[in-house]
Coordinates of C-alpha atoms and ligand atoms in Angstrom, one line a residue:
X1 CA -13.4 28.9 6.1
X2 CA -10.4 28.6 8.4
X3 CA -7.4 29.3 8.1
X4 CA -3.9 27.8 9.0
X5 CA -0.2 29.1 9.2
X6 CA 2.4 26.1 9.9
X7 CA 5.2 28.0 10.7
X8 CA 9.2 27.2 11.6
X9 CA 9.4 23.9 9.8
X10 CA 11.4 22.7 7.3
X11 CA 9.4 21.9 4.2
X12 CA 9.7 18.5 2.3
X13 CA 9.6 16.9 -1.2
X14 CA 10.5 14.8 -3.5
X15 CA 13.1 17.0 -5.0
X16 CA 14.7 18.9 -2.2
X17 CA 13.7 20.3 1.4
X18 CA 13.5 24.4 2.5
X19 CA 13.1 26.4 5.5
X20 CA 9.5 27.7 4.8
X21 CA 5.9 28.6 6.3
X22 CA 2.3 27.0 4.8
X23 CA -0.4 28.6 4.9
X24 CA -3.3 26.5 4.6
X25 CA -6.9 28.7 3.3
X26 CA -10.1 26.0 3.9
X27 CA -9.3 22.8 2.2
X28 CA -6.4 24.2 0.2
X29 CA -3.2 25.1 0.7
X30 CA -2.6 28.8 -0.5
X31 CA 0.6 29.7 -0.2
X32 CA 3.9 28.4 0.5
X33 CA 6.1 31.7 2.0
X34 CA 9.4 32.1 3.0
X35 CA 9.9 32.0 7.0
X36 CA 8.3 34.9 9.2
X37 CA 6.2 36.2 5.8
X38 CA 4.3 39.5 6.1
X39 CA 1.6 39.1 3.2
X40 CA 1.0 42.6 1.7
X41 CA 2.2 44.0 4.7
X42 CA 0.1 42.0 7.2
X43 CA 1.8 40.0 10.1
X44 CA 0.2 36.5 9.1
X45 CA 0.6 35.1 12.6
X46 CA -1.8 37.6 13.6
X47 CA -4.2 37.4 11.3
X48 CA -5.1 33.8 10.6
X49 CA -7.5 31.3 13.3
X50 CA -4.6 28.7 13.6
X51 CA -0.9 29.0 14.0
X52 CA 1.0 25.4 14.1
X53 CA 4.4 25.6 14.9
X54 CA 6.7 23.0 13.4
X55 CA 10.2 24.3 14.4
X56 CA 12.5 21.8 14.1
X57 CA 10.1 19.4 12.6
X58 CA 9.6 17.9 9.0
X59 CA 6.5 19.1 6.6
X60 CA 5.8 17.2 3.9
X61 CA 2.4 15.6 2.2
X62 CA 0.6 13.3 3.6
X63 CA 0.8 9.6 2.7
X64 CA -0.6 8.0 0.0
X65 CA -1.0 4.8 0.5
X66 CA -2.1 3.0 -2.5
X67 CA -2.7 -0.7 -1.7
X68 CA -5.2 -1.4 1.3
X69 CA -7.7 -4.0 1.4
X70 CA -10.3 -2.8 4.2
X71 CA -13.1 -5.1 4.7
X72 CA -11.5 -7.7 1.8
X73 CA -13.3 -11.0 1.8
X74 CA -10.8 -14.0 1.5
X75 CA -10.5 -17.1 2.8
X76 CA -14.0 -17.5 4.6
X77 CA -13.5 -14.2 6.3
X78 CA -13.5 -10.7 5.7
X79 CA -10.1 -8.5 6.7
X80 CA -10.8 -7.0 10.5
X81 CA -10.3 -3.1 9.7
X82 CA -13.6 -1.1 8.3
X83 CA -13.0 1.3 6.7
X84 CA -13.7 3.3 9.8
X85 CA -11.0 1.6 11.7
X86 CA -8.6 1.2 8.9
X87 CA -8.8 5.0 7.5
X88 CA -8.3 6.0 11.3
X89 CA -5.5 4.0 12.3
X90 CA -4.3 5.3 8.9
X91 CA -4.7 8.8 9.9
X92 CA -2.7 8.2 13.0
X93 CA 0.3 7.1 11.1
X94 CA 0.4 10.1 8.6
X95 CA -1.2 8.7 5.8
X96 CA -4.0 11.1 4.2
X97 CA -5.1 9.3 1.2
X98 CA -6.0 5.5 0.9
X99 CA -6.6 3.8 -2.5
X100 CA -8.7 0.6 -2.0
X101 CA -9.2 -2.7 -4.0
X102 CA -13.1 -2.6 -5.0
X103 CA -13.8 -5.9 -5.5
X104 CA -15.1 -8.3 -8.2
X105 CA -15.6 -12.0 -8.0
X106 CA -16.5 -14.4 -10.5
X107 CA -19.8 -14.6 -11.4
X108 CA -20.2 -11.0 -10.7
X109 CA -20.9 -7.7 -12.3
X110 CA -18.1 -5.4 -12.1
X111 CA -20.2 -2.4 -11.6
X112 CA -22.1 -4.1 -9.0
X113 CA -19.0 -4.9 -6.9
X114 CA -17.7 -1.2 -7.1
X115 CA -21.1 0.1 -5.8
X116 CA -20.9 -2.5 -3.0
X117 CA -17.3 -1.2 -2.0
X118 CA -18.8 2.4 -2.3
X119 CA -21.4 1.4 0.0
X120 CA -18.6 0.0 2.4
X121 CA -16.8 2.9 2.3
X122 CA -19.0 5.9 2.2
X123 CA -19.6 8.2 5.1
X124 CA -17.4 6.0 7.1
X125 CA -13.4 7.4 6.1
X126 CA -11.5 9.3 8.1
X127 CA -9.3 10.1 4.8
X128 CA -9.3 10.7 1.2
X129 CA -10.0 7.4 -0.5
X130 CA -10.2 6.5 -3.9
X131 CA -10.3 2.7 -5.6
X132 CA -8.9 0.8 -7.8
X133 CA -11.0 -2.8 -9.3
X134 CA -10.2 -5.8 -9.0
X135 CA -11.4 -7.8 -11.8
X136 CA -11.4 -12.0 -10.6
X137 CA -11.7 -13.1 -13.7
X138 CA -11.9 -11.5 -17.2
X139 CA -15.0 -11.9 -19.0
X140 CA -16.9 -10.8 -21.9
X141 CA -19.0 -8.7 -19.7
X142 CA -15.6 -7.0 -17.6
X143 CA -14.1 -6.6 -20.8
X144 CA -17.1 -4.5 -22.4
X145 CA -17.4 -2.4 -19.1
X146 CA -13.9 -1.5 -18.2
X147 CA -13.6 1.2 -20.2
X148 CA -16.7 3.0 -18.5
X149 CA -14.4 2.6 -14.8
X150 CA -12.5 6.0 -16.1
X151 CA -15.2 8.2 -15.6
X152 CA -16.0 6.5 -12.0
X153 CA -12.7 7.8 -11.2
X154 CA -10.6 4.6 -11.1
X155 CA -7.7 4.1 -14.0
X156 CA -6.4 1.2 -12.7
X157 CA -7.2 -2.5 -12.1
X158 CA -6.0 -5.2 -10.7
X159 CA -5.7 -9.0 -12.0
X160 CA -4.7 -12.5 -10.4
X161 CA -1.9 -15.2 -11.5
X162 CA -2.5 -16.4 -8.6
X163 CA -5.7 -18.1 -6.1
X164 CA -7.2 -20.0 -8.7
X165 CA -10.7 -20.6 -8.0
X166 CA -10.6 -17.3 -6.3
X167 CA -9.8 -14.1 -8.2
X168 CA -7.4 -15.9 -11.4
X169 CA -7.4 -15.0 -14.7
X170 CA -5.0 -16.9 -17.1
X171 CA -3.1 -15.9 -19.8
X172 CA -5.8 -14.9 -22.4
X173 CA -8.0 -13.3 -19.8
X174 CA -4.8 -11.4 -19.2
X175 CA -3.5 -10.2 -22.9
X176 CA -7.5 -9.4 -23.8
X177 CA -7.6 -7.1 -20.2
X178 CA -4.3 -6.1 -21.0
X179 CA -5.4 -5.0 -24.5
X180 CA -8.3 -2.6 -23.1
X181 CA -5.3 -1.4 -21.2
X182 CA -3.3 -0.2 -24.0
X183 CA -6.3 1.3 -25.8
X184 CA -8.1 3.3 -22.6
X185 CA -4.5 4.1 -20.4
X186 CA -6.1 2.0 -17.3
X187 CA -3.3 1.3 -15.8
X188 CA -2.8 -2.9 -15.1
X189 CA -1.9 -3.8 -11.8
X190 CA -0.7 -7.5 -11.4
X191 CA -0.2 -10.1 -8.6
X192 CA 2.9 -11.6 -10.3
X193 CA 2.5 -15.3 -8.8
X194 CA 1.9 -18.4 -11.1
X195 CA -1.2 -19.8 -9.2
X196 CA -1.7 -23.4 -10.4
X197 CA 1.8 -24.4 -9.4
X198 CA 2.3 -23.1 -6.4
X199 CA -0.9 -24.9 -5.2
X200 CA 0.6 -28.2 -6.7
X201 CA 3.3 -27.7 -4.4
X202 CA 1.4 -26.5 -1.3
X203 CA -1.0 -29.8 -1.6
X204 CA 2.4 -31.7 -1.8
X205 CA 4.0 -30.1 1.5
X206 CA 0.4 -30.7 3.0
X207 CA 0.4 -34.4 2.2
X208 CA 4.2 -34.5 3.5
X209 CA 3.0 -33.2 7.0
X210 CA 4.1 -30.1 6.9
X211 CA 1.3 -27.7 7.6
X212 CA 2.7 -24.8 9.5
X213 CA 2.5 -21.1 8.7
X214 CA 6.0 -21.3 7.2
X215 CA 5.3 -23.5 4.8
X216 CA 3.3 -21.0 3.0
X217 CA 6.8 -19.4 1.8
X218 CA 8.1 -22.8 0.9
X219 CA 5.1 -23.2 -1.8
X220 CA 5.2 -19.4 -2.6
X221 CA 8.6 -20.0 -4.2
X222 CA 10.8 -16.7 -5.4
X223 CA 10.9 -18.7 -8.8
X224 CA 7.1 -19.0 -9.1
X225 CA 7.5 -14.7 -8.6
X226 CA 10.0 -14.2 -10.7
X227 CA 8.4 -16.7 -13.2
X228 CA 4.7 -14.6 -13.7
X229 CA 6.7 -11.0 -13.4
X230 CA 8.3 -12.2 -16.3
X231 CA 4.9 -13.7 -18.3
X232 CA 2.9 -10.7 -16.8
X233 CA 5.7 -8.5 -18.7
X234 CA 5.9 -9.9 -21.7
X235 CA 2.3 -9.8 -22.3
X236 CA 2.4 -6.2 -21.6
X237 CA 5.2 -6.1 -24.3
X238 CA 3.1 -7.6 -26.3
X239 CA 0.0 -5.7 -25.8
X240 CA 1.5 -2.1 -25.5
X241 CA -0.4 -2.3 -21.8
X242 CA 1.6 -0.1 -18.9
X243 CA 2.1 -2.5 -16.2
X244 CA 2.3 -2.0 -12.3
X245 CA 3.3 -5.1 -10.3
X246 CA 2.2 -5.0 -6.2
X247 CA 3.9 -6.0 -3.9
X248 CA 7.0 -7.5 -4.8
X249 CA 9.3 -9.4 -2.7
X250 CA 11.5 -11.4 -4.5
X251 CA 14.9 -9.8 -5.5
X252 CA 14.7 -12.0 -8.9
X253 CA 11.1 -10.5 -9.5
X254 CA 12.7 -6.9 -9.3
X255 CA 15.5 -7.8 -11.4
X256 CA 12.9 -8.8 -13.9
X257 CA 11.6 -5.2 -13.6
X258 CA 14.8 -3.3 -14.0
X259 CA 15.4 -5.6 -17.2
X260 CA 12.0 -4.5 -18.5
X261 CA 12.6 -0.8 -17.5
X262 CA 16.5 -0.9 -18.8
X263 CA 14.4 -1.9 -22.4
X264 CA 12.2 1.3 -22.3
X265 CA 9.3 -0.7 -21.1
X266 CA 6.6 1.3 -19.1
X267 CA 6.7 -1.2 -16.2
X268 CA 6.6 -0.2 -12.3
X269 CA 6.8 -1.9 -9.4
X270 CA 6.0 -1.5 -5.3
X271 CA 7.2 -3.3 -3.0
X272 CA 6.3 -2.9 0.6
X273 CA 7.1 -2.8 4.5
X274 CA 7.1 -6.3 5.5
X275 CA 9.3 -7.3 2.0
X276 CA 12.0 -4.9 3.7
X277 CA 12.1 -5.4 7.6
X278 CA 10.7 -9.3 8.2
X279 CA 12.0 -12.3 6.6
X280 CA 11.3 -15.9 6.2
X281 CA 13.8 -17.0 8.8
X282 CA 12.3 -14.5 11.8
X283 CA 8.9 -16.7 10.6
X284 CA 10.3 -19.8 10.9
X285 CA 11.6 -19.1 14.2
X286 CA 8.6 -17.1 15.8
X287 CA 7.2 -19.5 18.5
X288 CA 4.7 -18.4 21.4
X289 CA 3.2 -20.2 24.5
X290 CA -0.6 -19.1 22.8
X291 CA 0.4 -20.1 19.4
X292 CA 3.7 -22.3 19.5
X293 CA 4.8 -22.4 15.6
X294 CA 1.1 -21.1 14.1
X295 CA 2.5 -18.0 15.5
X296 CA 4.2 -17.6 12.2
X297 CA 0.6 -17.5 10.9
X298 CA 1.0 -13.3 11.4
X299 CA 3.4 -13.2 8.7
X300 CA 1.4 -15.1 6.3
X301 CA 0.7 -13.0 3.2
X302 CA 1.3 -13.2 -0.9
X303 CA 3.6 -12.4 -1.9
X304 CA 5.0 -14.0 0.6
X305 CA 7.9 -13.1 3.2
X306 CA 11.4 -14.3 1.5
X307 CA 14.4 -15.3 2.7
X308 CA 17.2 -13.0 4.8
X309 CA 19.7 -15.1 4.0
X310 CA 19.1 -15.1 -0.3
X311 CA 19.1 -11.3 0.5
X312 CA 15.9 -10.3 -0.9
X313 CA 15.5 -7.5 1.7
X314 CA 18.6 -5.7 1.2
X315 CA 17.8 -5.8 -2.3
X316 CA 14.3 -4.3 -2.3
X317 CA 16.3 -1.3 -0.5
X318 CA 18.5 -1.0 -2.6
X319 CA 15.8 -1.2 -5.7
X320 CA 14.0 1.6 -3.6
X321 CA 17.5 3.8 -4.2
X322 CA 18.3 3.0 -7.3
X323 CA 14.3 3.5 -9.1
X324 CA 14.1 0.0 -9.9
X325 CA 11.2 0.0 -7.5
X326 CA 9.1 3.1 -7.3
X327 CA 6.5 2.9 -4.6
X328 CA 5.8 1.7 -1.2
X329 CA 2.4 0.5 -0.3
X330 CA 1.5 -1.3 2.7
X331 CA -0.9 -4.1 1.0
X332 CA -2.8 -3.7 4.1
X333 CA -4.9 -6.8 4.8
X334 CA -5.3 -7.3 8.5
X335 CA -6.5 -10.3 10.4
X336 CA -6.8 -11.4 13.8
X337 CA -5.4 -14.7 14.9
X338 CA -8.4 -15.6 16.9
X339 CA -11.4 -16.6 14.6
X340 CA -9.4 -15.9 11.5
X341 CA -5.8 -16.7 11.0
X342 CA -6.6 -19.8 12.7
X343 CA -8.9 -20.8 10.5
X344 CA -5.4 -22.4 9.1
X345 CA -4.6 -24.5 12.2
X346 CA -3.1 -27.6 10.7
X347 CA -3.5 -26.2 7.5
X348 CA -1.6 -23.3 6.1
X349 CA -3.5 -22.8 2.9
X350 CA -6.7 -22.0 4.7
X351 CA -4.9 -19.3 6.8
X352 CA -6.2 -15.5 5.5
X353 CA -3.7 -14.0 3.6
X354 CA -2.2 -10.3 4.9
X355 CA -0.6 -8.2 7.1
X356 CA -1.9 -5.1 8.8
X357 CA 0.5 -1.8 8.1
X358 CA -1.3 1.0 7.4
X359 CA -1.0 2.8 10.4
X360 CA 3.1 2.2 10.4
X361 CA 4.3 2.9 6.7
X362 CA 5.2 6.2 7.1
X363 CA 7.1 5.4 10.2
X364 CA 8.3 2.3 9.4
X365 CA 9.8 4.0 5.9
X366 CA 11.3 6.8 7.6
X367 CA 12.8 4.3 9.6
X368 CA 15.0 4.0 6.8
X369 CA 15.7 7.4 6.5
X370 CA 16.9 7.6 10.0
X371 CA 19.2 4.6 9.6
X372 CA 20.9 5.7 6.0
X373 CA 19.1 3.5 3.7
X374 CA 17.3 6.3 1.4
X375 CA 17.2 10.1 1.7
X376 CA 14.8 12.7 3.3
X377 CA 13.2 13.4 -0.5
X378 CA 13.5 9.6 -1.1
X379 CA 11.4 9.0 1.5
X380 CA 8.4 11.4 0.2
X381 CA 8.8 10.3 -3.1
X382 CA 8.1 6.7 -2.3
X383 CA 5.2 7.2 0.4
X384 CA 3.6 10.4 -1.3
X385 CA 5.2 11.7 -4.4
X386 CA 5.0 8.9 -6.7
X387 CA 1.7 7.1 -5.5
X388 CA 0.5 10.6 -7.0
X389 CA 2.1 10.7 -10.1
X390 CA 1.5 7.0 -10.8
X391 CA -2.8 6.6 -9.2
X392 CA -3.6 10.1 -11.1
X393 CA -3.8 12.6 -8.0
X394 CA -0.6 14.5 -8.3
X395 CA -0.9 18.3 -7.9
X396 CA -3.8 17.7 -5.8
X397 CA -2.3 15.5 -3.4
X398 CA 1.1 14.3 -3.0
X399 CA 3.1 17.8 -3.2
X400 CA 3.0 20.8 -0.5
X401 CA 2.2 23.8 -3.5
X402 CA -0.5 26.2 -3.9
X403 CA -3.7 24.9 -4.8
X404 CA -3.2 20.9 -3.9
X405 CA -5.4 19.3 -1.1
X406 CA -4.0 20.9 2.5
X407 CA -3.0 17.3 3.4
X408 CA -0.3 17.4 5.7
X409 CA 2.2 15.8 8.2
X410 CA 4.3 17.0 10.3
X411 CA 6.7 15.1 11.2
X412 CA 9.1 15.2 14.4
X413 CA 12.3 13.6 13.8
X414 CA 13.4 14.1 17.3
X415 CA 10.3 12.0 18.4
X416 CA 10.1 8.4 19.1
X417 CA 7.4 5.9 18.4
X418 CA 7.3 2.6 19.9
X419 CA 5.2 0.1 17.7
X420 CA 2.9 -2.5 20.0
X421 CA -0.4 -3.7 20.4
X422 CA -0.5 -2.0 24.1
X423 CA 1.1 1.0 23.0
X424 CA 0.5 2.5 19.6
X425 CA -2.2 1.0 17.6
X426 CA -5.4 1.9 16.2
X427 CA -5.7 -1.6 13.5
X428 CA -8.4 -3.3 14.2
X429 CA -6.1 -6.6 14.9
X430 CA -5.4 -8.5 17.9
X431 CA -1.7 -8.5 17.5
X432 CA 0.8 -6.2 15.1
X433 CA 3.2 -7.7 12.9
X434 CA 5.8 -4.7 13.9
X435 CA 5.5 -5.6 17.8
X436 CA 8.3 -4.3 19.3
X437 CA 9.3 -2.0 16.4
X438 CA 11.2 1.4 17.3
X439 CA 10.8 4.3 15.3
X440 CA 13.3 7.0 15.7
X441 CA 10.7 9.9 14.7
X442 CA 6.8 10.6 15.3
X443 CA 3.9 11.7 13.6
X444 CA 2.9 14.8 15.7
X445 CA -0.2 16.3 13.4
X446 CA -2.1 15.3 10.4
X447 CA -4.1 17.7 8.9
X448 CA -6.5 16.5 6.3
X449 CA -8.1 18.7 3.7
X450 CA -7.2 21.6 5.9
X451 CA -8.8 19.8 9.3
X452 CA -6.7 19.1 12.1
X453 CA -7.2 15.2 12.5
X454 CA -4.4 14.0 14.4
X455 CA -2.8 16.6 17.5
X456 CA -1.0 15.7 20.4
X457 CA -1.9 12.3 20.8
X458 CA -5.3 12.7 20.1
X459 CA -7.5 11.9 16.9
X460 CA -9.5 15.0 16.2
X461 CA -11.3 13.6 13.3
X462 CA -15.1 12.4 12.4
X463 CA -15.6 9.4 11.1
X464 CA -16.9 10.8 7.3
X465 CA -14.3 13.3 7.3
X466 CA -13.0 11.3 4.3
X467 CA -14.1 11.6 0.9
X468 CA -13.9 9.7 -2.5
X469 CA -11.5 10.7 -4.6
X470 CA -12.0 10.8 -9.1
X471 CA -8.6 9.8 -9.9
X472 CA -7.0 10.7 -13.6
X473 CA -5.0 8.6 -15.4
X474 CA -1.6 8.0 -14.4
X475 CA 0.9 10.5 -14.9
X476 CA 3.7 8.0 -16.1
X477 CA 1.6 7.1 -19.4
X478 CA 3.8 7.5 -22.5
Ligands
LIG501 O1 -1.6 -11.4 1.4 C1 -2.1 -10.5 0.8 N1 -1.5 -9.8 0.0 N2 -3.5 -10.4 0.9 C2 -4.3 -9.4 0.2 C3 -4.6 -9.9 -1.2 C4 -3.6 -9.6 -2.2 O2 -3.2 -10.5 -2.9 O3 -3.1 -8.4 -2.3
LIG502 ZN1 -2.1 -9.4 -4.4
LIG503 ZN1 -3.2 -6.6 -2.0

């Protein structure tokens, strides 16, 4: 077993931040010392294989990103990052733990659609990963078996209001899931989008002529968001089911949240990356010689992106500060725009639907440390912390403390990262949706159970490195 000192840095977490050194024993970490330690009398520099020194640099856990969809199919393709390439490019950007959508479709057996994501997954990871299921429509047959996902390690599931014909459930598919939910503690996990209307209204903009990329946020109303968050929380009212809404991007949708929260309600809600930085209007405009307006066709996702000028992004921000959102997820679904994204071409409901992040949340999100939008601890608590608490892996992973996983960053604050497909990126995409992004700070080493993965600009990892995680039940049950 080896063993690793990371000395001179100032530690990180959700609660406050110390001067202090971490000694990492195997897998684990062991101890977490004041600066320049002797442990019963022995000069620990000396005595262990590797010394890291993080003067002047952050230390905190690694990232827990807990929204990925590597290998997803939708739309007549698959997403372009394996989980090889996805976990990697994770790895880069400081993120040590992955939670995945396994993935059911109609017609299917729930248990036969987790081993298939196993299959996908295993041996392949360059991090921890665990999953979560999505269920595309509640049947008998999910209903009876949902229960038995617990001891597979996954407490949490997700279900549809939106893409019917795809992964939908209605209302009573919802409340009878939802009433599993209250009586097991799997957590429910909703896309908060009402389906059926918002493909009324995308066939209507089709038949008008209007068919680019931008149009997808026209049919993707905030009031169609705002409308399901609403239904999706009263049936959890009504049930007793604790509720988690992904990615959320519409400030009415949050304000739905905080009302539900204010009541007592055990409701949470993530938003992500994109939901902050890009907007509807930067969509609109994006034009390219390659692409002219289908360019906006990398910013298609759903949720989709909303409007700068309704101030939906300075919102989510300030949701982020005030707890009315708790997480940040990346809802990483990448596509190329060759063979896939333009599969929409005079069509924007056949365009694949995500955005490739996982290799920039951690940046991106300290980004908004750097520029004043939400503190230091803040900014662990939403990438590491919480995921934890809320996906059932705290004290094991999201927290520097003897005894949890020795998953960690460090983080130079003095650093810079330039985002770009020539310079940074390890996606498996053919563009990024952060081009041109500057990052005042850089991940500088990722250690992963222990192993050095990420050093210098170089990925020190093995594909397999990564292992599945058994995840408890969330911590913010009551
Ligand atoms: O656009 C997105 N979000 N694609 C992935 C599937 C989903 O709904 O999360
Ligand atoms: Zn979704
Ligand atoms: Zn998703």
């Amino acid at each position: 077993m080896t063993t690793t000192l990371i000395t001179g840095g100032t530690v990180v977490s959700a609660t406050g931040r110390a001067a202090a050194d971490v000694l990492i024993d195997g897998e684990r970490i062991a101890a977490v010392l004041e600066p320049g330690s002797h442990l019963l009398g022995t000069d620990l520099a000396a005595s262990v294989d590797t010394v890291i020194d993080a003067a002047g640099k952050y230390v905190i856990p690694g990232g827990i990103d807990a929204h990925t969809h590597m290998q997803l199919p939708f739309g007549g393709t698959s997403a372009s990052d394996t989980f090889e390439t996805g976990t990697r490019a994770a790895a880069w950007g400081g993120t040590t733990t992955i939670i995945d959508f396994a993935v059911q479709t109609y017609g299917q057996k729930v248990l036969d659609g987790l081993a298939k994501w196993h299959e996908l997954a295993a041996g392949n990871c360059a991090i921890d990963y665990g999953f979560h299921q999505i269920i595309g429509g509640i049947d008998d047959d999910s209903l009876a078996v949902m229960p038995r996902l617990i001891d597979e390690g996954i407490t949490s599931f997700k279900l549809f209001m939106a893409y019917p014909g795809v992964f939908y459930s209605d209302d009573a598919q919802i409340l009878r899931a939802m009433q599993v939910s209250r009586d097991t503690g799997l957590l429910t996990m909703m896309h908060a989008e009402n389906g059926p209307a918002i493909d009324v209204l995308a066939a209507q903009l089709v038949e008008q002529g209007k068919t680019d990329p931008f149009y997808h946020g026209v049919a993707r109303a905030w009031q169609m968001e705002e409308e399901a968050t609403h239904r999706a929380i009263m049936l959890a009212n009504l049930t007793g089911a604790p509720l988690y809404i992904v990615h959320v991007s519409a400030k009415q949708a949050v304000e739905q949240l905080a009302w539900a929260r204010d009541k007592g309600q055990n409701v949470f809600g993530e938003t992500c990356p994109q939901y902050l930085y890009l907007s509807l209007e930067e969509q609109l405009g994006a034009r390219s010689d390659e692409w002219g307006a289908f360019e906006g066709a990398k910013w298609v996702c759903s949720t989709p992106l909303r409007s700068r000028e309704e101030g939906h992004q300075d919102h989510m921000w300030q949701a982020l500060r005030t707890n009315d959102l708790q997480m940040v997820s990346t809802d990483h679904c990448p596509f190329c725009m060759k063979d896939q994204k333009e599969l929409g071409l005079g069509d924007f409901r056949k365009i694949p639907n995500g955005i490739g992040s996982v290799e920039h949340r951690m940046d991106l999100m300290y980004q908004g440390v750097a520029t004043g939008k939400i503190t230091l601890e803040r900014w662990v608590e939403l990438t590491s912390t919480t995921p934890a608490r809320m996906f059932g892996l705290y004290g094991r992973k999201g927290v520097i403390q003897p005894g949890a996983d020795g998953d960690v960053v460090i983080y130079d604050p003095n650093g810079h990262t330039s985002i770009g497909v020539d310079k940074t990126h390890h996606m498996n995409m053919d563009h990024s949706a952060w081009e041109g992004y500057e990052i005042d700070g850089h991940v500088d080493t990722v250690l992963s159970r222990g192993k050095v993965i990420v050093d210098g600009g170089q990925y020190l990892g093995t594909k397999g490195d990564g292992r599945y995680v058994k995840r408890g039940l969330s911590q913010y049950l009551v």
